[in-house]
């Protein structure tokens, strides 16, 4: 069983340099590392070519987004398993790949394993030692997960039009509805520095809300879809209200984006049964 590692990056060269230095210390090493420089203007591509010539480098001259970048890397990877990381996240165990091979060999229906994170986004996690028991979940974080490539190629996979955000729960739904597992386990832990560079919380909120609506449109069966879409629009608006007036007055930005995408996603719609959709909703979130 061979393991690839994939990273998508946008103008965070210093973070990528640190992450790649850590990955060089893995024992055993990954069969390959794929890096997508997505619209980078900070010398990322030149750095990878010069300092890490063995890396499978993909360059998007114009940014296509993290979702499309990961979808392409999943399809081009050579490994049976693909570890997904951010440019500012990496495993804390040098033998993590051996642990992952054992885990996936023991669970033939395992589509995605994901792991606890020590992340600067939530400082209380930096000293956490109790991660709770392993369990099936409905989503994961691409900043610290391992995907079985054969299952990914069998399913629709990450939707490139999402650009950024919500590809993980949408893929989790695909896996659950087809009898595969999304599994949270502390067999590996992730150090996620969570760089603030090139991140906008309100922009991420807009993309998450828009993509959640599009996913519901594609995957949720009638007559439940309209009611669920209405609830999710309300829920996202309620979240914006908690953030303050500046967020509330910008909510129509994602509403308009979502409306423009409806024809495309209606054409792609292949809803799962309500029983499958409800089973996915019943699973916990552990990120």
PDB file of C-alpha atoms in Angstrom:
ATOM      1  CA  UNK A   1       0.000   0.000   0.000  1.00  0.00           C
ATOM      2  CA  UNK A   2       1.618   3.275  -1.131  1.00  0.00           C
ATOM      3  CA  UNK A   3       0.814   6.686   0.300  1.00  0.00           C
ATOM      4  CA  UNK A   4       0.892  10.061  -1.445  1.00  0.00           C
ATOM      5  CA  UNK A   5       0.672  13.437   0.292  1.00  0.00           C
ATOM      6  CA  UNK A   6      -1.121  16.396  -1.302  1.00  0.00           C
ATOM      7  CA  UNK A   7      -0.943  20.083  -0.398  1.00  0.00           C
ATOM      8  CA  UNK A   8      -2.569  23.078  -2.039  1.00  0.00           C
ATOM      9  CA  UNK A   9      -1.034  26.478  -1.322  1.00  0.00           C
ATOM     10  CA  UNK A  10      -1.679  30.127  -2.123  1.00  0.00           C
ATOM     11  CA  UNK A  11       0.990  32.699  -1.234  1.00  0.00           C
ATOM     12  CA  UNK A  12       2.122  31.122   2.045  1.00  0.00           C
ATOM     13  CA  UNK A  13       5.681  30.217   1.140  1.00  0.00           C
ATOM     14  CA  UNK A  14       7.102  30.349   4.681  1.00  0.00           C
ATOM     15  CA  UNK A  15       4.407  27.982   5.953  1.00  0.00           C
ATOM     16  CA  UNK A  16       4.910  25.598   3.035  1.00  0.00           C
ATOM     17  CA  UNK A  17       8.683  25.557   3.644  1.00  0.00           C
ATOM     18  CA  UNK A  18       8.181  24.522   7.279  1.00  0.00           C
ATOM     19  CA  UNK A  19       5.653  21.833   6.361  1.00  0.00           C
ATOM     20  CA  UNK A  20       7.859  20.296   3.673  1.00  0.00           C
ATOM     21  CA  UNK A  21      10.811  20.214   6.090  1.00  0.00           C
ATOM     22  CA  UNK A  22       8.711  18.192   8.527  1.00  0.00           C
ATOM     23  CA  UNK A  23       7.496  15.823   5.811  1.00  0.00           C
ATOM     24  CA  UNK A  24      11.099  15.046   4.860  1.00  0.00           C
ATOM     25  CA  UNK A  25      11.503  13.473   8.315  1.00  0.00           C
ATOM     26  CA  UNK A  26       8.690  10.934   7.935  1.00  0.00           C
ATOM     27  CA  UNK A  27       9.817   7.331   8.346  1.00  0.00           C
ATOM     28  CA  UNK A  28       8.910   5.631   6.101  1.00  0.00           C
ATOM     29  CA  UNK A  29       8.673   8.506   3.600  1.00  0.00           C
ATOM     30  CA  UNK A  30       5.700   9.133   1.352  1.00  0.00           C
ATOM     31  CA  UNK A  31       5.782   7.531  -2.090  1.00  0.00           C
ATOM     32  CA  UNK A  32       5.246  11.022  -3.511  1.00  0.00           C
ATOM     33  CA  UNK A  33       4.307  14.544  -2.505  1.00  0.00           C
ATOM     34  CA  UNK A  34       2.027  16.634  -4.714  1.00  0.00           C
ATOM     35  CA  UNK A  35       1.904  20.424  -4.319  1.00  0.00           C
ATOM     36  CA  UNK A  36      -0.453  22.723  -6.196  1.00  0.00           C
ATOM     37  CA  UNK A  37       0.683  26.345  -6.344  1.00  0.00           C
ATOM     38  CA  UNK A  38      -2.734  27.917  -6.834  1.00  0.00           C
ATOM     39  CA  UNK A  39      -2.354  31.403  -8.273  1.00  0.00           C
ATOM     40  CA  UNK A  40       0.823  32.014  -6.271  1.00  0.00           C
ATOM     41  CA  UNK A  41       2.760  35.246  -6.810  1.00  0.00           C
ATOM     42  CA  UNK A  42       5.303  34.852  -3.978  1.00  0.00           C
ATOM     43  CA  UNK A  43       7.843  32.558  -5.625  1.00  0.00           C
ATOM     44  CA  UNK A  44       6.287  29.317  -4.361  1.00  0.00           C
ATOM     45  CA  UNK A  45       6.692  27.472  -7.672  1.00  0.00           C
ATOM     46  CA  UNK A  46      10.361  28.466  -8.024  1.00  0.00           C
ATOM     47  CA  UNK A  47      11.034  27.410  -4.426  1.00  0.00           C
ATOM     48  CA  UNK A  48       9.521  23.957  -4.959  1.00  0.00           C
ATOM     49  CA  UNK A  49      11.395  23.448  -8.245  1.00  0.00           C
ATOM     50  CA  UNK A  50      14.738  24.451  -6.731  1.00  0.00           C
ATOM     51  CA  UNK A  51      14.547  23.038  -3.204  1.00  0.00           C
ATOM     52  CA  UNK A  52      12.271  20.021  -3.715  1.00  0.00           C
ATOM     53  CA  UNK A  53      12.683  18.899  -7.338  1.00  0.00           C
ATOM     54  CA  UNK A  54      11.204  15.442  -6.642  1.00  0.00           C
ATOM     55  CA  UNK A  55       7.836  16.932  -5.721  1.00  0.00           C
ATOM     56  CA  UNK A  56       5.009  16.578  -8.240  1.00  0.00           C
ATOM     57  CA  UNK A  57       4.338  20.292  -8.782  1.00  0.00           C
ATOM     58  CA  UNK A  58       1.128  21.573 -10.347  1.00  0.00           C
ATOM     59  CA  UNK A  59       0.878  25.277 -11.171  1.00  0.00           C
ATOM     60  CA  UNK A  60      -2.401  27.104 -11.581  1.00  0.00           C
ATOM     61  CA  UNK A  61      -1.384  30.458 -13.069  1.00  0.00           C
ATOM     62  CA  UNK A  62      -4.858  31.743 -12.155  1.00  0.00           C
ATOM     63  CA  UNK A  63      -6.206  30.501  -8.860  1.00  0.00           C
ATOM     64  CA  UNK A  64      -8.764  27.702  -9.245  1.00  0.00           C
ATOM     65  CA  UNK A  65      -9.326  27.284  -5.514  1.00  0.00           C
ATOM     66  CA  UNK A  66      -8.379  24.628  -3.006  1.00  0.00           C
ATOM     67  CA  UNK A  67     -11.278  22.313  -3.931  1.00  0.00           C
ATOM     68  CA  UNK A  68     -10.470  22.028  -7.634  1.00  0.00           C
ATOM     69  CA  UNK A  69      -6.776  21.748  -6.780  1.00  0.00           C
ATOM     70  CA  UNK A  70      -7.364  18.836  -4.409  1.00  0.00           C
ATOM     71  CA  UNK A  71      -9.678  17.132  -6.882  1.00  0.00           C
ATOM     72  CA  UNK A  72      -6.974  17.209  -9.551  1.00  0.00           C
ATOM     73  CA  UNK A  73      -4.294  15.937  -7.166  1.00  0.00           C
ATOM     74  CA  UNK A  74      -6.536  13.075  -6.026  1.00  0.00           C
ATOM     75  CA  UNK A  75      -6.930  12.032  -9.653  1.00  0.00           C
ATOM     76  CA  UNK A  76      -3.219  12.355 -10.507  1.00  0.00           C
ATOM     77  CA  UNK A  77      -1.812  10.785  -7.320  1.00  0.00           C
ATOM     78  CA  UNK A  78      -0.055   7.428  -7.602  1.00  0.00           C
ATOM     79  CA  UNK A  79      -0.713   6.266  -4.033  1.00  0.00           C
ATOM     80  CA  UNK A  80      -3.438   3.915  -2.826  1.00  0.00           C
ATOM     81  CA  UNK A  81      -3.955   6.375   0.027  1.00  0.00           C
ATOM     82  CA  UNK A  82      -3.617  10.170  -0.145  1.00  0.00           C
ATOM     83  CA  UNK A  83      -2.872  12.270   2.926  1.00  0.00           C
ATOM     84  CA  UNK A  84      -4.434  15.727   2.614  1.00  0.00           C
ATOM     85  CA  UNK A  85      -2.736  18.629   4.371  1.00  0.00           C
ATOM     86  CA  UNK A  86      -2.822  22.412   4.325  1.00  0.00           C
ATOM     87  CA  UNK A  87       0.416  24.263   3.640  1.00  0.00           C
ATOM     88  CA  UNK A  88       0.527  25.069   7.371  1.00  0.00           C
ATOM     89  CA  UNK A  89      -0.328  21.624   8.807  1.00  0.00           C
ATOM     90  CA  UNK A  90       1.589  18.378   9.214  1.00  0.00           C
ATOM     91  CA  UNK A  91       1.469  15.079  11.181  1.00  0.00           C
ATOM     92  CA  UNK A  92       3.156  15.031  14.571  1.00  0.00           C
ATOM     93  CA  UNK A  93       4.239  11.354  14.384  1.00  0.00           C
ATOM     94  CA  UNK A  94       7.205  10.432  12.178  1.00  0.00           C
ATOM     95  CA  UNK A  95       5.762   6.928  11.701  1.00  0.00           C
ATOM     96  CA  UNK A  96       2.285   8.196  10.789  1.00  0.00           C
ATOM     97  CA  UNK A  97       2.258   6.521   7.366  1.00  0.00           C
ATOM     98  CA  UNK A  98       2.813   3.079   8.893  1.00  0.00           C
ATOM     99  CA  UNK A  99      -0.080   3.738  11.262  1.00  0.00           C
ATOM    100  CA  UNK A 100      -2.316   4.748   8.371  1.00  0.00           C
ATOM    101  CA  UNK A 101      -1.495   1.681   6.290  1.00  0.00           C
ATOM    102  CA  UNK A 102      -2.430  -0.535   9.249  1.00  0.00           C
ATOM    103  CA  UNK A 103      -5.670   1.356   9.868  1.00  0.00           C
ATOM    104  CA  UNK A 104      -6.861   1.188   6.249  1.00  0.00           C
ATOM    105  CA  UNK A 105      -5.875  -2.482   5.940  1.00  0.00           C
ATOM    106  CA  UNK A 106      -8.063  -3.267   8.967  1.00  0.00           C
ATOM    107  CA  UNK A 107     -11.095  -1.311   7.669  1.00  0.00           C
ATOM    108  CA  UNK A 108     -11.851  -2.128   4.010  1.00  0.00           C
ATOM    109  CA  UNK A 109     -14.857   0.238   3.926  1.00  0.00           C
ATOM    110  CA  UNK A 110     -12.819   3.156   5.253  1.00  0.00           C
ATOM    111  CA  UNK A 111     -12.957   6.057   2.775  1.00  0.00           C
ATOM    112  CA  UNK A 112     -11.498   8.856   4.944  1.00  0.00           C
ATOM    113  CA  UNK A 113      -9.637   8.841   8.240  1.00  0.00           C
ATOM    114  CA  UNK A 114      -9.249  12.192   9.969  1.00  0.00           C
ATOM    115  CA  UNK A 115      -7.370  13.237  13.037  1.00  0.00           C
ATOM    116  CA  UNK A 116      -7.341  15.548  16.079  1.00  0.00           C
ATOM    117  CA  UNK A 117      -5.547  18.834  15.548  1.00  0.00           C
ATOM    118  CA  UNK A 118      -3.399  21.014  17.755  1.00  0.00           C
ATOM    119  CA  UNK A 119      -4.288  24.271  16.073  1.00  0.00           C
ATOM    120  CA  UNK A 120      -3.649  27.942  16.688  1.00  0.00           C
ATOM    121  CA  UNK A 121      -7.175  28.604  15.435  1.00  0.00           C
ATOM    122  CA  UNK A 122      -8.394  27.146  18.751  1.00  0.00           C
ATOM    123  CA  UNK A 123      -5.601  27.750  21.308  1.00  0.00           C
ATOM    124  CA  UNK A 124      -7.257  25.487  23.876  1.00  0.00           C
ATOM    125  CA  UNK A 125      -6.372  22.507  21.664  1.00  0.00           C
ATOM    126  CA  UNK A 126      -2.617  23.167  21.787  1.00  0.00           C
ATOM    127  CA  UNK A 127      -2.224  21.316  25.085  1.00  0.00           C
ATOM    128  CA  UNK A 128      -5.023  18.807  24.592  1.00  0.00           C
ATOM    129  CA  UNK A 129      -4.116  15.183  25.275  1.00  0.00           C
ATOM    130  CA  UNK A 130      -7.571  13.592  25.551  1.00  0.00           C
ATOM    131  CA  UNK A 131      -9.007  13.277  22.045  1.00  0.00           C
ATOM    132  CA  UNK A 132     -12.007  11.119  22.833  1.00  0.00           C
ATOM    133  CA  UNK A 133     -12.708   7.686  21.353  1.00  0.00           C
ATOM    134  CA  UNK A 134     -12.586   6.889  17.638  1.00  0.00           C
ATOM    135  CA  UNK A 135     -15.966   7.170  15.927  1.00  0.00           C
ATOM    136  CA  UNK A 136     -17.748   7.422  12.596  1.00  0.00           C
ATOM    137  CA  UNK A 137     -18.460  11.027  11.582  1.00  0.00           C
ATOM    138  CA  UNK A 138     -20.116  12.899   8.733  1.00  0.00           C
ATOM    139  CA  UNK A 139     -17.284  15.232   7.768  1.00  0.00           C
ATOM    140  CA  UNK A 140     -13.560  15.872   8.141  1.00  0.00           C
ATOM    141  CA  UNK A 141     -10.947  18.575   7.610  1.00  0.00           C
ATOM    142  CA  UNK A 142      -8.660  18.435   4.564  1.00  0.00           C
ATOM    143  CA  UNK A 143      -5.944  20.013   6.712  1.00  0.00           C
ATOM    144  CA  UNK A 144      -5.478  16.596   8.355  1.00  0.00           C
ATOM    145  CA  UNK A 145      -7.039  13.564   6.689  1.00  0.00           C
ATOM    146  CA  UNK A 146      -6.204  10.454   4.669  1.00  0.00           C
ATOM    147  CA  UNK A 147      -8.382   9.349   1.743  1.00  0.00           C
ATOM    148  CA  UNK A 148      -8.606   6.004  -0.027  1.00  0.00           C
ATOM    149  CA  UNK A 149      -8.104   6.923  -3.665  1.00  0.00           C
ATOM    150  CA  UNK A 150     -10.026   3.989  -5.212  1.00  0.00           C
ATOM    151  CA  UNK A 151     -13.202   5.055  -3.403  1.00  0.00           C
ATOM    152  CA  UNK A 152     -12.662   8.693  -4.382  1.00  0.00           C
ATOM    153  CA  UNK A 153     -12.474   7.742  -8.059  1.00  0.00           C
ATOM    154  CA  UNK A 154     -15.648   5.685  -7.724  1.00  0.00           C
ATOM    155  CA  UNK A 155     -17.671   8.667  -6.409  1.00  0.00           C
ATOM    156  CA  UNK A 156     -18.235  12.188  -7.797  1.00  0.00           C
ATOM    157  CA  UNK A 157     -15.532  13.517  -5.452  1.00  0.00           C
ATOM    158  CA  UNK A 158     -14.882  17.163  -4.609  1.00  0.00           C
ATOM    159  CA  UNK A 159     -17.018  19.595  -6.607  1.00  0.00           C
ATOM    160  CA  UNK A 160     -14.580  22.023  -8.333  1.00  0.00           C
ATOM    161  CA  UNK A 161     -17.183  24.809  -8.561  1.00  0.00           C
ATOM    162  CA  UNK A 162     -17.138  25.084  -4.751  1.00  0.00           C
ATOM    163  CA  UNK A 163     -13.714  26.800  -5.087  1.00  0.00           C
ATOM    164  CA  UNK A 164     -13.124  26.689  -1.322  1.00  0.00           C
ATOM    165  CA  UNK A 165     -15.005  25.202   1.665  1.00  0.00           C
ATOM    166  CA  UNK A 166     -17.682  22.546   2.219  1.00  0.00           C
ATOM    167  CA  UNK A 167     -16.157  19.911  -0.051  1.00  0.00           C
ATOM    168  CA  UNK A 168     -15.537  17.745   3.033  1.00  0.00           C
ATOM    169  CA  UNK A 169     -19.147  17.347   4.266  1.00  0.00           C
ATOM    170  CA  UNK A 170     -20.353  16.983   0.669  1.00  0.00           C
ATOM    171  CA  UNK A 171     -17.852  14.152   0.128  1.00  0.00           C
ATOM    172  CA  UNK A 172     -18.709  12.702   3.530  1.00  0.00           C
ATOM    173  CA  UNK A 173     -22.331  12.467   2.374  1.00  0.00           C
ATOM    174  CA  UNK A 174     -21.263  10.706  -0.828  1.00  0.00           C
ATOM    175  CA  UNK A 175     -19.271   8.168   1.175  1.00  0.00           C
ATOM    176  CA  UNK A 176     -21.955   7.521   3.801  1.00  0.00           C
ATOM    177  CA  UNK A 177     -24.717   7.154   1.208  1.00  0.00           C
ATOM    178  CA  UNK A 178     -22.630   4.549  -0.626  1.00  0.00           C
ATOM    179  CA  UNK A 179     -21.807   2.480   2.452  1.00  0.00           C
ATOM    180  CA  UNK A 180     -18.315   3.807   3.165  1.00  0.00           C
ATOM    181  CA  UNK A 181     -16.859   5.219   6.401  1.00  0.00           C
ATOM    182  CA  UNK A 182     -15.621   8.621   7.504  1.00  0.00           C
ATOM    183  CA  UNK A 183     -13.665   7.801  10.661  1.00  0.00           C
ATOM    184  CA  UNK A 184     -12.211  10.054  13.352  1.00  0.00           C
ATOM    185  CA  UNK A 185      -9.193   8.544  15.104  1.00  0.00           C
ATOM    186  CA  UNK A 186      -6.339   9.758  17.324  1.00  0.00           C
ATOM    187  CA  UNK A 187      -4.020   7.193  15.712  1.00  0.00           C
ATOM    188  CA  UNK A 188      -2.351  10.293  14.224  1.00  0.00           C
ATOM    189  CA  UNK A 189      -2.414  13.904  15.412  1.00  0.00           C
ATOM    190  CA  UNK A 190      -1.926  17.059  13.350  1.00  0.00           C
ATOM    191  CA  UNK A 191      -0.090  20.274  14.158  1.00  0.00           C
ATOM    192  CA  UNK A 192      -1.979  23.038  12.360  1.00  0.00           C
ATOM    193  CA  UNK A 193      -0.397  26.462  12.659  1.00  0.00           C
ATOM    194  CA  UNK A 194      -3.424  27.989  10.925  1.00  0.00           C
ATOM    195  CA  UNK A 195      -1.768  30.961   9.289  1.00  0.00           C
ATOM    196  CA  UNK A 196      -3.940  34.071   9.091  1.00  0.00           C
ATOM    197  CA  UNK A 197      -2.304  35.001   5.785  1.00  0.00           C
ATOM    198  CA  UNK A 198      -4.663  34.784   2.791  1.00  0.00           C
ATOM    199  CA  UNK A 199      -7.624  33.945   5.026  1.00  0.00           C
ATOM    200  CA  UNK A 200     -10.845  35.977   5.375  1.00  0.00           C
ATOM    201  CA  UNK A 201     -13.412  34.689   7.872  1.00  0.00           C
ATOM    202  CA  UNK A 202     -16.380  36.414   6.255  1.00  0.00           C
ATOM    203  CA  UNK A 203     -15.370  35.257   2.780  1.00  0.00           C
ATOM    204  CA  UNK A 204     -15.032  31.692   4.091  1.00  0.00           C
ATOM    205  CA  UNK A 205     -18.479  32.006   5.699  1.00  0.00           C
ATOM    206  CA  UNK A 206     -19.986  33.122   2.385  1.00  0.00           C
ATOM    207  CA  UNK A 207     -18.381  30.238   0.479  1.00  0.00           C
ATOM    208  CA  UNK A 208     -19.347  27.689   3.126  1.00  0.00           C
ATOM    209  CA  UNK A 209     -22.976  28.873   3.148  1.00  0.00           C
ATOM    210  CA  UNK A 210     -23.210  29.018  -0.654  1.00  0.00           C
ATOM    211  CA  UNK A 211     -21.641  25.594  -1.117  1.00  0.00           C
ATOM    212  CA  UNK A 212     -23.820  24.063   1.590  1.00  0.00           C
ATOM    213  CA  UNK A 213     -26.876  25.238  -0.326  1.00  0.00           C
ATOM    214  CA  UNK A 214     -25.516  23.883  -3.614  1.00  0.00           C
ATOM    215  CA  UNK A 215     -24.698  20.530  -2.009  1.00  0.00           C
ATOM    216  CA  UNK A 216     -28.234  20.275  -0.610  1.00  0.00           C
ATOM    217  CA  UNK A 217     -29.601  21.034  -4.064  1.00  0.00           C
ATOM    218  CA  UNK A 218     -27.533  18.229  -5.607  1.00  0.00           C
ATOM    219  CA  UNK A 219     -27.824  15.538  -2.955  1.00  0.00           C
ATOM    220  CA  UNK A 220     -31.047  15.982  -0.936  1.00  0.00           C
ATOM    221  CA  UNK A 221     -34.236  14.424  -2.369  1.00  0.00           C
ATOM    222  CA  UNK A 222     -37.538  16.201  -2.978  1.00  0.00           C
ATOM    223  CA  UNK A 223     -39.679  17.157  -1.067  1.00  0.00           C
ATOM    224  CA  UNK A 224     -37.131  17.564   1.734  1.00  0.00           C
ATOM    225  CA  UNK A 225     -34.636  19.719  -0.175  1.00  0.00           C
ATOM    226  CA  UNK A 226     -36.636  23.015  -0.220  1.00  0.00           C
ATOM    227  CA  UNK A 227     -37.312  22.853   3.514  1.00  0.00           C
ATOM    228  CA  UNK A 228     -33.698  22.007   4.309  1.00  0.00           C
ATOM    229  CA  UNK A 229     -32.414  24.798   2.061  1.00  0.00           C
ATOM    230  CA  UNK A 230     -34.714  27.265   3.808  1.00  0.00           C
ATOM    231  CA  UNK A 231     -33.491  26.124   7.211  1.00  0.00           C
ATOM    232  CA  UNK A 232     -29.859  26.426   6.167  1.00  0.00           C
ATOM    233  CA  UNK A 233     -30.291  29.941   4.792  1.00  0.00           C
ATOM    234  CA  UNK A 234     -31.922  30.911   8.103  1.00  0.00           C
ATOM    235  CA  UNK A 235     -29.182  29.191  10.104  1.00  0.00           C
ATOM    236  CA  UNK A 236     -26.412  30.973   8.204  1.00  0.00           C
ATOM    237  CA  UNK A 237     -28.187  34.312   8.644  1.00  0.00           C
ATOM    238  CA  UNK A 238     -28.502  33.663  12.372  1.00  0.00           C
ATOM    239  CA  UNK A 239     -24.754  32.955  12.481  1.00  0.00           C
ATOM    240  CA  UNK A 240     -24.058  36.259  10.692  1.00  0.00           C
ATOM    241  CA  UNK A 241     -26.258  38.091  13.214  1.00  0.00           C
ATOM    242  CA  UNK A 242     -24.048  36.838  16.025  1.00  0.00           C
ATOM    243  CA  UNK A 243     -21.022  38.306  14.246  1.00  0.00           C
ATOM    244  CA  UNK A 244     -22.500  41.813  14.029  1.00  0.00           C
ATOM    245  CA  UNK A 245     -24.055  44.311  11.653  1.00  0.00           C
ATOM    246  CA  UNK A 246     -21.127  44.331   9.217  1.00  0.00           C
ATOM    247  CA  UNK A 247     -21.680  40.611   8.579  1.00  0.00           C
ATOM    248  CA  UNK A 248     -25.463  40.921   8.311  1.00  0.00           C
ATOM    249  CA  UNK A 249     -25.387  43.583   5.618  1.00  0.00           C
ATOM    250  CA  UNK A 250     -23.037  41.394   3.542  1.00  0.00           C
ATOM    251  CA  UNK A 251     -25.202  38.235   3.670  1.00  0.00           C
ATOM    252  CA  UNK A 252     -26.833  39.010   0.288  1.00  0.00           C
ATOM    253  CA  UNK A 253     -23.387  38.551  -1.335  1.00  0.00           C
ATOM    254  CA  UNK A 254     -23.572  34.775  -0.973  1.00  0.00           C
ATOM    255  CA  UNK A 255     -27.327  34.666  -1.641  1.00  0.00           C
ATOM    256  CA  UNK A 256     -26.687  36.161  -5.097  1.00  0.00           C
ATOM    257  CA  UNK A 257     -23.742  33.830  -5.737  1.00  0.00           C
ATOM    258  CA  UNK A 258     -25.888  30.815  -4.771  1.00  0.00           C
ATOM    259  CA  UNK A 259     -28.752  31.886  -7.036  1.00  0.00           C
ATOM    260  CA  UNK A 260     -26.446  32.233 -10.039  1.00  0.00           C
ATOM    261  CA  UNK A 261     -25.205  28.664  -9.545  1.00  0.00           C
ATOM    262  CA  UNK A 262     -28.613  27.003  -9.234  1.00  0.00           C
ATOM    263  CA  UNK A 263     -29.022  26.066 -12.954  1.00  0.00           C
ATOM    264  CA  UNK A 264     -25.610  24.343 -13.001  1.00  0.00           C
ATOM    265  CA  UNK A 265     -26.237  22.369  -9.815  1.00  0.00           C
ATOM    266  CA  UNK A 266     -29.760  21.391 -10.821  1.00  0.00           C
ATOM    267  CA  UNK A 267     -28.282  19.843 -13.960  1.00  0.00           C
ATOM    268  CA  UNK A 268     -25.823  17.895 -11.796  1.00  0.00           C
ATOM    269  CA  UNK A 269     -28.407  16.853  -9.215  1.00  0.00           C
ATOM    270  CA  UNK A 270     -28.461  13.145  -8.342  1.00  0.00           C
ATOM    271  CA  UNK A 271     -30.204  13.014  -4.974  1.00  0.00           C
ATOM    272  CA  UNK A 272     -29.656  10.186  -2.528  1.00  0.00           C
ATOM    273  CA  UNK A 273     -32.534   8.531  -0.717  1.00  0.00           C
ATOM    274  CA  UNK A 274     -33.896  10.362   2.308  1.00  0.00           C
ATOM    275  CA  UNK A 275     -32.906   7.398   4.483  1.00  0.00           C
ATOM    276  CA  UNK A 276     -29.271   7.767   3.357  1.00  0.00           C
ATOM    277  CA  UNK A 277     -29.335  11.537   3.740  1.00  0.00           C
ATOM    278  CA  UNK A 278     -30.864  11.303   7.222  1.00  0.00           C
ATOM    279  CA  UNK A 279     -28.318   8.658   8.253  1.00  0.00           C
ATOM    280  CA  UNK A 280     -25.528  11.047   7.243  1.00  0.00           C
ATOM    281  CA  UNK A 281     -27.133  13.914   9.185  1.00  0.00           C
ATOM    282  CA  UNK A 282     -27.315  11.723  12.292  1.00  0.00           C
ATOM    283  CA  UNK A 283     -23.563  11.216  12.426  1.00  0.00           C
ATOM    284  CA  UNK A 284     -21.506  13.511  14.692  1.00  0.00           C
ATOM    285  CA  UNK A 285     -19.033  16.202  13.665  1.00  0.00           C
ATOM    286  CA  UNK A 286     -15.513  15.819  15.062  1.00  0.00           C
ATOM    287  CA  UNK A 287     -13.056  18.417  13.760  1.00  0.00           C
TER     288      UNK A 287
END
